[in-house]
CSV table of C-alpha atoms in Angstrom, one decimal:
chain,number,residue,atom,x,y,z
A,1,GLN,CA,0.0,0.0,0.0
A,2,SER,CA,1.7,3.2,-1.2
A,3,ALA,CA,1.9,6.2,1.0
A,4,LEU,CA,-0.2,9.3,0.4
A,5,THR,CA,1.8,11.8,-1.7
A,6,GLN,CA,3.2,14.9,0.0
A,7,PRO,CA,5.8,17.4,-1.1
A,8,ALA,CA,9.2,16.6,0.4
A,9,SER,CA,9.7,20.1,1.6
A,10,VAL,CA,8.1,23.5,1.8
A,11,SER,CA,9.4,26.7,3.3
A,12,GLY,CA,8.3,30.2,4.3
A,13,SER,CA,9.3,33.2,6.2
A,14,PRO,CA,7.8,34.2,9.5
A,15,GLY,CA,4.4,35.7,9.1
A,16,GLN,CA,3.8,34.1,5.8
A,17,SER,CA,1.3,31.3,5.0
A,18,ILE,CA,2.2,27.9,3.5
A,19,THR,CA,0.1,25.0,2.3
A,20,ILE,CA,1.0,21.4,2.3
A,21,SER,CA,-0.8,19.1,0.0
A,22,CYS,CA,-1.7,15.4,0.5
A,23,ASP,CA,-2.6,13.6,-2.7
A,24,GLY,CA,-4.5,10.3,-2.4
A,25,ALA,CA,-6.9,8.2,-4.3
A,26,SER,CA,-10.6,7.4,-4.6
A,27,SER,CA,-10.0,4.6,-2.1
A,28,ASP,CA,-8.7,6.8,0.7
A,29,VAL,CA,-8.7,10.7,0.8
A,30,GLY,CA,-11.3,10.8,-1.9
A,31,ALA,CA,-13.6,8.4,-0.1
A,32,PHE,CA,-13.6,9.6,3.5
A,33,PHE,CA,-13.5,12.7,5.7
A,34,SER,CA,-11.2,10.8,8.1
A,35,VAL,CA,-8.2,12.8,7.1
A,36,SER,CA,-5.8,14.0,9.8
A,37,TRP,CA,-2.5,15.9,10.0
A,38,TYR,CA,0.3,15.5,12.5
A,39,GLN,CA,3.2,17.7,13.4
A,40,GLN,CA,6.5,16.1,14.5
A,41,HIS,CA,9.5,17.9,15.9
A,42,PRO,CA,12.9,16.1,15.8
A,43,GLY,CA,13.1,13.4,18.4
A,44,GLU,CA,9.5,13.8,19.5
A,45,ALA,CA,6.3,11.9,18.9
A,46,PRO,CA,3.8,13.1,16.3
A,47,LYS,CA,1.2,15.5,17.5
A,48,LEU,CA,-2.3,15.7,16.1
A,49,VAL,CA,-3.0,19.2,14.6
A,50,ILE,CA,-6.1,18.6,12.3
A,51,TYR,CA,-8.7,15.8,12.3
A,52,ASP,CA,-11.7,15.1,10.1
A,53,VAL,CA,-10.2,17.2,7.3
A,54,SER,CA,-10.6,20.6,9.0
A,55,HIS,CA,-11.2,20.3,12.8
A,56,ARG,CA,-8.6,21.5,15.3
A,57,PRO,CA,-8.1,19.6,18.6
A,58,SER,CA,-8.2,21.6,21.7
A,59,GLY,CA,-5.1,23.6,22.2
A,60,ILE,CA,-4.1,23.8,18.6
A,61,SER,CA,-3.6,27.3,17.2
A,62,SER,CA,-6.2,28.7,14.8
A,63,ARG,CA,-3.3,29.4,12.5
A,64,PHE,CA,-3.6,25.7,11.5
A,65,SER,CA,-6.4,24.9,9.1
A,66,GLY,CA,-7.3,22.0,6.8
A,67,SER,CA,-9.4,21.4,3.7
A,68,LYS,CA,-10.1,18.7,1.1
A,69,SER,CA,-11.0,18.7,-2.6
A,70,ALA,CA,-11.7,15.4,-4.3
A,71,LYS,CA,-8.6,13.2,-3.7
A,72,THR,CA,-6.3,16.0,-2.3
A,73,ALA,CA,-6.2,17.2,1.3
A,74,SER,CA,-4.4,20.3,2.3
A,75,LEU,CA,-2.9,21.8,5.5
A,76,THR,CA,-2.5,25.5,5.7
A,77,ILE,CA,-0.4,27.3,8.3
A,78,SER,CA,-0.9,31.0,8.5
A,79,GLY,CA,1.3,33.6,10.3
A,80,LEU,CA,4.3,31.2,10.3
A,81,GLN,CA,6.3,31.1,13.5
A,82,ALA,CA,9.7,29.6,14.2
A,83,GLU,CA,8.0,26.9,16.3
A,84,ASP,CA,6.2,25.6,13.2
A,85,ASP,CA,9.5,24.4,11.8
A,86,ALA,CA,8.8,20.6,11.8
A,87,ASP,CA,7.8,17.6,9.8
A,88,TYR,CA,4.1,17.2,8.9
A,89,TYR,CA,2.3,14.0,8.0
A,90,CYS,CA,-1.2,13.5,6.6
A,91,ALA,CA,-3.2,10.3,7.2
A,92,SER,CA,-6.4,8.9,5.9
A,93,TYR,CA,-8.7,5.9,6.5
A,94,THR,CA,-8.9,3.6,3.5
A,95,LEU,CA,-11.3,1.2,1.8
A,96,ASN,CA,-9.0,-1.5,3.0
A,97,ASN,CA,-10.2,-0.7,6.5
A,98,THR,CA,-6.7,0.4,7.5
A,99,PRO,CA,-5.0,3.8,7.9
A,100,LEU,CA,-2.5,5.2,5.5
A,101,PHE,CA,0.1,7.9,6.2
A,102,GLY,CA,1.7,10.4,3.8
A,103,GLY,CA,5.4,10.4,3.1
A,104,GLY,CA,5.9,13.5,5.2
A,105,THR,CA,6.8,17.2,4.4
A,106,LYS,CA,9.6,19.1,6.1
A,107,LEU,CA,8.6,22.6,6.8
A,108,THR,CA,11.4,25.1,7.1
A,109,VAL,CA,10.7,28.5,8.6
A,110,LEU,CA,13.3,30.7,7.0
B,1,GLN,CA,-4.7,12.4,31.9
B,2,ILE,CA,-4.0,10.1,29.1
B,3,THR,CA,-0.5,8.6,28.7
B,4,LEU,CA,1.0,5.8,26.6
B,5,LYS,CA,4.5,4.3,27.0
B,6,GLU,CA,6.3,1.7,24.9
B,7,SER,CA,8.6,-0.8,26.4
B,8,GLY,CA,10.8,-3.6,25.0
B,9,PRO,CA,14.3,-4.4,23.8
B,10,THR,CA,16.4,-1.7,22.2
B,11,LEU,CA,18.5,-4.3,20.3
B,12,VAL,CA,17.5,-7.5,18.6
B,13,LYS,CA,19.4,-9.8,16.3
B,14,PRO,CA,18.3,-10.7,12.8
B,15,THR,CA,15.7,-13.5,12.7
B,16,GLN,CA,14.7,-12.9,16.3
B,17,THR,CA,11.2,-12.0,17.3
B,18,LEU,CA,10.5,-8.5,18.6
B,19,THR,CA,7.9,-8.1,21.4
B,20,LEU,CA,6.9,-4.6,22.4
B,21,THR,CA,4.4,-3.6,25.1
B,22,CYS,CA,2.3,-0.4,25.2
B,23,THR,CA,1.1,0.4,28.7
B,24,PHE,CA,-1.5,3.1,28.8
B,25,SER,CA,-3.6,5.0,31.3
B,26,GLY,CA,-6.4,7.5,31.4
B,27,PHE,CA,-8.7,5.5,29.1
B,28,SER,CA,-10.1,2.0,28.6
B,29,LEU,CA,-9.7,-0.2,25.6
B,30,SER,CA,-13.1,-1.7,26.3
B,31,THR,CA,-14.8,1.6,25.4
B,32,SER,CA,-16.6,1.6,22.1
B,33,GLY,CA,-14.8,3.5,19.4
B,34,VAL,CA,-11.3,3.2,20.9
B,35,GLY,CA,-8.4,1.5,19.2
B,36,LEU,CA,-4.7,1.2,19.9
B,37,ALA,CA,-2.2,1.1,17.1
B,38,TRP,CA,1.5,0.6,16.5
B,39,ILE,CA,3.2,2.9,14.1
B,40,ARG,CA,6.9,2.9,13.3
B,41,GLN,CA,9.4,5.3,11.8
B,42,PRO,CA,12.7,4.2,10.4
B,43,PRO,CA,15.5,6.7,11.0
B,44,GLY,CA,15.0,9.8,8.8
B,45,LYS,CA,11.9,8.3,7.1
B,46,ALA,CA,8.1,8.5,7.2
B,47,LEU,CA,5.6,7.1,9.6
B,48,GLU,CA,4.4,3.6,8.8
B,49,TRP,CA,1.3,2.1,10.3
B,50,LEU,CA,1.7,-1.5,11.4
B,51,ALA,CA,-1.3,-2.8,13.3
B,52,ILE,CA,-4.3,-1.9,15.4
B,53,VAL,CA,-6.6,-3.6,17.9
B,54,TYR,CA,-10.1,-2.2,18.6
B,55,TRP,CA,-12.3,-2.3,21.7
B,56,ASP,CA,-14.2,-5.2,20.2
B,57,ASP,CA,-10.9,-7.1,19.6
B,58,ASP,CA,-11.1,-6.6,15.9
B,59,LYS,CA,-7.6,-6.4,14.5
B,60,ARG,CA,-6.0,-5.0,11.4
B,61,TYR,CA,-2.5,-5.5,10.0
B,62,ARG,CA,-0.3,-3.8,7.4
B,63,SER,CA,-0.8,-6.1,4.4
B,64,SER,CA,2.9,-6.3,3.6
B,65,LEU,CA,3.8,-7.4,7.1
B,66,GLN,CA,0.7,-9.4,8.0
B,67,SER,CA,2.4,-12.8,8.1
B,68,ARG,CA,5.0,-11.4,10.7
B,69,LEU,CA,2.8,-9.3,12.9
B,70,SER,CA,0.5,-10.1,15.9
B,71,ILE,CA,-1.3,-7.7,18.2
B,72,THR,CA,-3.1,-8.5,21.4
B,73,LYS,CA,-4.7,-6.5,24.1
B,74,ASP,CA,-5.0,-7.1,27.9
B,75,THR,CA,-7.8,-4.7,28.8
B,76,SER,CA,-7.5,-5.3,32.6
B,77,ARG,CA,-3.8,-4.5,32.6
B,78,HIS,CA,-4.1,-1.6,30.2
B,79,GLN,CA,-1.6,-3.1,27.8
B,80,VAL,CA,-1.3,-3.9,24.1
B,81,VAL,CA,1.5,-6.2,22.9
B,82,LEU,CA,2.9,-6.2,19.4
B,83,THR,CA,5.1,-9.1,18.1
B,84,LEU,CA,7.1,-8.9,14.9
B,85,THR,CA,8.8,-12.1,13.9
B,86,ASN,CA,11.9,-12.7,11.8
B,87,MET,CA,13.4,-9.3,12.4
B,88,ASP,CA,15.6,-7.8,9.7
B,89,PRO,CA,17.9,-4.7,9.8
B,90,MET,CA,15.2,-3.0,7.6
B,91,ASP,CA,12.9,-3.2,10.7
B,92,THR,CA,15.2,-0.8,12.6
B,93,ALA,CA,12.9,2.0,13.6
B,94,THR,CA,11.3,4.0,16.4
B,95,TYR,CA,8.1,2.2,17.3
B,96,PHE,CA,5.2,4.3,18.6
B,97,CYS,CA,1.9,3.2,20.1
B,98,ALA,CA,-1.0,5.6,19.6
B,99,ARG,CA,-4.7,5.7,20.6
B,100,GLN,CA,-7.1,5.9,17.7
B,101,LEU,CA,-10.7,7.1,18.0
B,102,TRP,CA,-13.6,6.4,15.7
B,103,SER,CA,-15.6,9.3,14.4
B,104,GLY,CA,-19.0,8.3,13.1
B,105,SER,CA,-18.7,5.0,11.3
B,106,TYR,CA,-15.0,4.9,10.6
B,107,PRO,CA,-11.7,4.7,12.5
B,108,ASP,CA,-10.3,8.2,12.5
B,109,PHE,CA,-7.4,10.1,14.1
B,110,PHE,CA,-4.6,9.2,16.4
B,111,ASP,CA,-4.9,11.7,19.3
B,112,TYR,CA,-2.4,10.4,21.9
B,113,TRP,CA,1.0,9.0,21.2
B,114,GLY,CA,3.7,7.4,23.3
B,115,GLN,CA,7.2,8.8,23.2
B,116,GLY,CA,8.4,5.9,21.0
B,117,THR,CA,11.1,3.4,21.5
B,118,LEU,CA,14.1,2.9,19.1
B,119,VAL,CA,14.6,-0.7,18.1
B,120,THR,CA,17.9,-1.6,16.3
B,121,VAL,CA,18.3,-4.8,14.5
B,122,SER,CA,21.9,-5.9,14.3
B,123,SER,CA,24.0,-8.9,14.8
């Protein structure tokens, strides 16, 4: 089962907005609203930042937002801050009744 | 307060069997809509889901590793055990356990994660 497709890297300056895409298929991202996003700093466990495409867990900044169109989900971070420098992973439920992660995107805050 | 913690060997030899335990607190694995998954991450690489067990003891495995994986739960001890047989250097990774919640009719997001444990496969 291939991973969801994410860009290897994105970058932005403090205060700017960036968007990370997550390309899937009709059997995963295209079929469900069970799309989530995770932030991972080096040496740490992943942290949930978006679930159900666009919902933010308690305690997550409103600068994080999510959306989905057809087979592509997106994570947007507005007003970039130094602390946003991390790896980001998308995940989706699939028609195989299993979860599938993306390949990860390294966000660099310049 | 919800916590999860992985435990097990840090070094295993090729062909050996890896046994990892996830000990959790703050929730019950007998509650409807709750699952506990194992996810690994090879050094410098992406997250890779391995296996999950749900509150009703339904289990799912990564298809490419299904013949080598086993997951069991001990609800009373708040533990989930993962075994991976015939270990290979390619299995070197940080292994995480994470709670998964259902949303509506489908398994959904992983909201709490353990700190992870690095397992190295080497002779």
